[in-house]
């Protein structure tokens, strides 16, 4: 049998084996695992002499482990496994020569796992000498055989494995397993913890100058066991002395197997010991006993962290580990301060330790390496949070804030090695900006604790930097200016209230007053003349963010605009394209103050307006996911160029510009576009791709120009928002005509339709009712035979705006175009779908179609649906709504369908009945009373009658709520006639008994809308059981 099992394992794990033989081997081994005695065969294979191959022993031990875990082995069997394994271990791990015939690491780990499972099962009662047996193997009690490397390694691995099995807090355990593990830990503490702690001391003493691998295992065991054993066994002078020696004198200690110094492992042990949950006073005592302050101080001043800090030999791994130790220690101190009563003497002790460790925190916080800095940010955040919780920080805490804030500000600065804008440094730049965001949170925390300190510090930094720039005529380090301007940008978080610096011409706060002073210095210092791109970008960002400053100081606008005009022509592509966007933002926020400079600025940027479409480079990598900020493709450049057109529109459309000048300015911009459009239309129609792309870009530019010109929308009655003058609208009518000509010529192109739809939505606000006569042409052009469902849905959304904006003027035009338009929508809905994307687009089209009908009904245009022109399409409209209302696979559409039906009832059902169910009324649409009872009412039961409908589904219940609302609306219009219909025809035809019919009709008559909705939902759920 042994040979058969061994052969099966060899076949199963041999890559060269025949697949059929492999399948048979795996089947045989799976059967072996399920057999009660299979583990015995595998145990013999794993421990026999001569030893089997590594894979055979590994699989054999795995079978034994599974049997123990699955409780297939009784107590006698477990003892047999123990004895067999111990005999094997003594033979191969128990002597000074054991290393010559050692097992591979995989077998050592598997044996450790088996021993651990035996520990779980036998330690409490049947194997009380568990740790003694392995201590003998390690020979730590006899110097004559202390060189047993294998036995010591196995002993330490078993300690680590036992902890991981019974004490690892990350592992999820059942209540029964947790109780078992707690009991085992109690027994270990009582029976063996002391001798185990002594063994650590003996092992480190012997092996500290011999083999770092043993020391590493031992430190790992100490760190793990510290979380649940008595700390007094660990924090003994002898053992601590050895740990201090490892930390302070690593040069004499052999390296670990992976080549890393053991100092980091020793420090991690300190961290694990400190993580032990203790009382507040005990925690502070532990920090003192472990001499954490001395350890950190010694390491900080060591050559690796001090003399070598400016060099490439700086030990960053060690620095990061020490930083984590400092972070955890300070975290514990803060936790004591937060939880202990103010009068408790432990608070005084904690404050002393906090003062001692704060310099360490700031040392690592200021480290040039962001990973090291980030290691202490958590404790610094907790410290500032603690300060903020104290209503009035005492003088001790107040003295801590200035160095903290100074360190935060200093860390905001680009370091000396940084190279802004370098292609190769994009990752470093992104990481630094992320760090700045974290630092900003810390600054805000400082400001929350001591606002005046924050104001004075930042004001001083900004003022000094700008004065230095001015006095030294720009001969300063760009990093200092960048820091000042970045802090100035962030200062707005405190200074700007309700999007403004002013309240009735006065600063809204002390911070706002200081920021206003900074803005004067910014403009007057002429820092915009500094040649570094980062400073120029910061300048524009600040001017845009604090545009309200220029509203109060309009005399400074021309000077700033002059700088913007220079930047939009910048030769650095990142500055240039970003400045186009910021130029637009600045213009848009100050359009009321730009009347006197509109012509000058427009002419100054006119050379940037010509559009040159470029086809995508087919050789470029389409999978290159560049950020928007760094995207320098032709498409990204054009997208940025559109901001210039919107900015031009904002300036030309300023109320401060006379109408005659507005027309002149507009013509100077759009006429070249018209000429270019006419030039490229023919080649585009002939199939030239670049010409077609040029037409697309030109249409987008015209639409964007319109968006910038006016923010007025139809039906907007606000006195602050007025439509453009007639002369201006006439110019945009020319624009619309030019776009329509292009659309009608190229409406088979989805890109052209997309651009035209974009332009149409922007032209509505500048054309006013001039758009209505063109509406049929827009529909013909935008909804071609090749238009997708998504395009139809988007256009329906646009048409909603037109109907709402011109509801008093659109009836005749809507009456003419409604039927052909709806026929296109019906065709789109009826098209077969293929794939998930198509399904999503169809769902959106249905929702937009129903939304369009709702807009018509809500704006008192419902009569257009039943006019003599559109009457033939009305039945199709009703049929589609009925179909949607019964669709159990699309609840959002079904819900909206019921809403549309309810709105029809309210629009055409006549006035509500008054006082009693016996009255009847005449509908405003003749015959509609019978129509809504015969067609609409049955729909309320069609959906829940579907076997696939789940009445407990949340969305399904919402549809039932809308159906209930439809029934109440019909009853409100028809009264007793509806009740009779329900009793004699509808409900009885459904097979409902008299008692349920009476209950239902009574609820319909007496309950309010909310309670009837709840009743109907409950009734449906009851019937579907």
PDB file of C-alpha atoms in Angstrom, residues 270-271 274-275 280 283-284 287 292-293 296 300 321-339 349-365 375-387 397 400 404:
ATOM      1  CA  UNK A 270       9.973  46.722  20.544  1.00  0.00           C
ATOM      2  CA  UNK A 271       6.956  47.830  18.528  1.00  0.00           C
ATOM      3  CA  UNK A 274       4.605  48.253  23.086  1.00  0.00           C
ATOM      4  CA  UNK A 275       1.414  47.210  21.299  1.00  0.00           C
ATOM      5  CA  UNK A 280      -2.576  53.801  31.140  1.00  0.00           C
ATOM      6  CA  UNK A 283       1.815  51.716  29.350  1.00  0.00           C
ATOM      7  CA  UNK A 284       3.876  54.742  30.350  1.00  0.00           C
ATOM      8  CA  UNK A 287       7.821  52.979  27.592  1.00  0.00           C
ATOM      9  CA  UNK A 292      12.357  53.724  24.026  1.00  0.00           C
ATOM     10  CA  UNK A 293      13.540  57.312  24.313  1.00  0.00           C
ATOM     11  CA  UNK A 296      15.444  56.248  19.476  1.00  0.00           C
ATOM     12  CA  UNK A 300      18.895  59.071  15.433  1.00  0.00           C
ATOM     13  CA  UNK A 321      11.300  51.409  11.272  1.00  0.00           C
ATOM     14  CA  UNK A 322      12.419  53.877  13.954  1.00  0.00           C
ATOM     15  CA  UNK A 323       9.759  56.317  12.733  1.00  0.00           C
ATOM     16  CA  UNK A 324       7.099  53.634  13.194  1.00  0.00           C
ATOM     17  CA  UNK A 325       8.381  53.002  16.728  1.00  0.00           C
ATOM     18  CA  UNK A 326       8.106  56.720  17.495  1.00  0.00           C
ATOM     19  CA  UNK A 327       4.663  56.903  15.905  1.00  0.00           C
ATOM     20  CA  UNK A 328       3.312  54.003  17.975  1.00  0.00           C
ATOM     21  CA  UNK A 329       4.851  55.335  21.189  1.00  0.00           C
ATOM     22  CA  UNK A 330       3.356  58.804  20.744  1.00  0.00           C
ATOM     23  CA  UNK A 331       0.039  57.247  19.819  1.00  0.00           C
ATOM     24  CA  UNK A 332       0.046  55.370  23.132  1.00  0.00           C
ATOM     25  CA  UNK A 333       0.915  58.553  25.043  1.00  0.00           C
ATOM     26  CA  UNK A 334      -1.934  60.461  23.385  1.00  0.00           C
ATOM     27  CA  UNK A 335      -4.310  57.612  24.156  1.00  0.00           C
ATOM     28  CA  UNK A 336      -3.389  57.950  27.842  1.00  0.00           C
ATOM     29  CA  UNK A 337      -4.025  61.710  27.725  1.00  0.00           C
ATOM     30  CA  UNK A 338      -7.413  61.207  26.081  1.00  0.00           C
ATOM     31  CA  UNK A 339      -8.652  58.515  28.458  1.00  0.00           C
ATOM     32  CA  UNK A 349       3.740  61.794  33.329  1.00  0.00           C
ATOM     33  CA  UNK A 350       2.256  61.501  29.852  1.00  0.00           C
ATOM     34  CA  UNK A 351       2.845  65.186  29.161  1.00  0.00           C
ATOM     35  CA  UNK A 352       6.496  64.829  30.118  1.00  0.00           C
ATOM     36  CA  UNK A 353       6.915  61.891  27.734  1.00  0.00           C
ATOM     37  CA  UNK A 354       5.048  63.763  24.994  1.00  0.00           C
ATOM     38  CA  UNK A 355       7.497  66.652  25.219  1.00  0.00           C
ATOM     39  CA  UNK A 356      10.385  64.215  25.071  1.00  0.00           C
ATOM     40  CA  UNK A 357       9.100  62.452  21.953  1.00  0.00           C
ATOM     41  CA  UNK A 358       7.838  65.464  19.971  1.00  0.00           C
ATOM     42  CA  UNK A 359      11.356  66.306  18.669  1.00  0.00           C
ATOM     43  CA  UNK A 360      11.647  62.734  17.418  1.00  0.00           C
ATOM     44  CA  UNK A 361       8.296  63.053  15.643  1.00  0.00           C
ATOM     45  CA  UNK A 362       9.381  66.269  13.964  1.00  0.00           C
ATOM     46  CA  UNK A 363      12.768  64.790  13.017  1.00  0.00           C
ATOM     47  CA  UNK A 364      11.179  61.979  11.038  1.00  0.00           C
ATOM     48  CA  UNK A 365       8.343  64.183   9.808  1.00  0.00           C
ATOM     49  CA  UNK A 375       5.164  56.978   9.061  1.00  0.00           C
ATOM     50  CA  UNK A 376       4.652  59.669  11.734  1.00  0.00           C
ATOM     51  CA  UNK A 377       1.743  61.549  10.151  1.00  0.00           C
ATOM     52  CA  UNK A 378      -0.823  59.345  11.990  1.00  0.00           C
ATOM     53  CA  UNK A 379       0.487  60.240  15.458  1.00  0.00           C
ATOM     54  CA  UNK A 380       0.809  63.908  14.500  1.00  0.00           C
ATOM     55  CA  UNK A 381      -2.790  63.851  13.318  1.00  0.00           C
ATOM     56  CA  UNK A 382      -3.909  62.290  16.602  1.00  0.00           C
ATOM     57  CA  UNK A 383      -1.917  64.857  18.577  1.00  0.00           C
ATOM     58  CA  UNK A 384      -3.543  67.793  16.779  1.00  0.00           C
ATOM     59  CA  UNK A 385      -6.952  66.171  17.155  1.00  0.00           C
ATOM     60  CA  UNK A 386      -6.319  65.921  20.898  1.00  0.00           C
ATOM     61  CA  UNK A 387      -5.305  69.592  21.034  1.00  0.00           C
ATOM     62  CA  UNK A 397       0.604  72.478  24.385  1.00  0.00           C
ATOM     63  CA  UNK A 400       4.294  72.699  20.806  1.00  0.00           C
ATOM     64  CA  UNK A 404       4.708  71.582  14.420  1.00  0.00           C
TER      65      UNK A 404
END
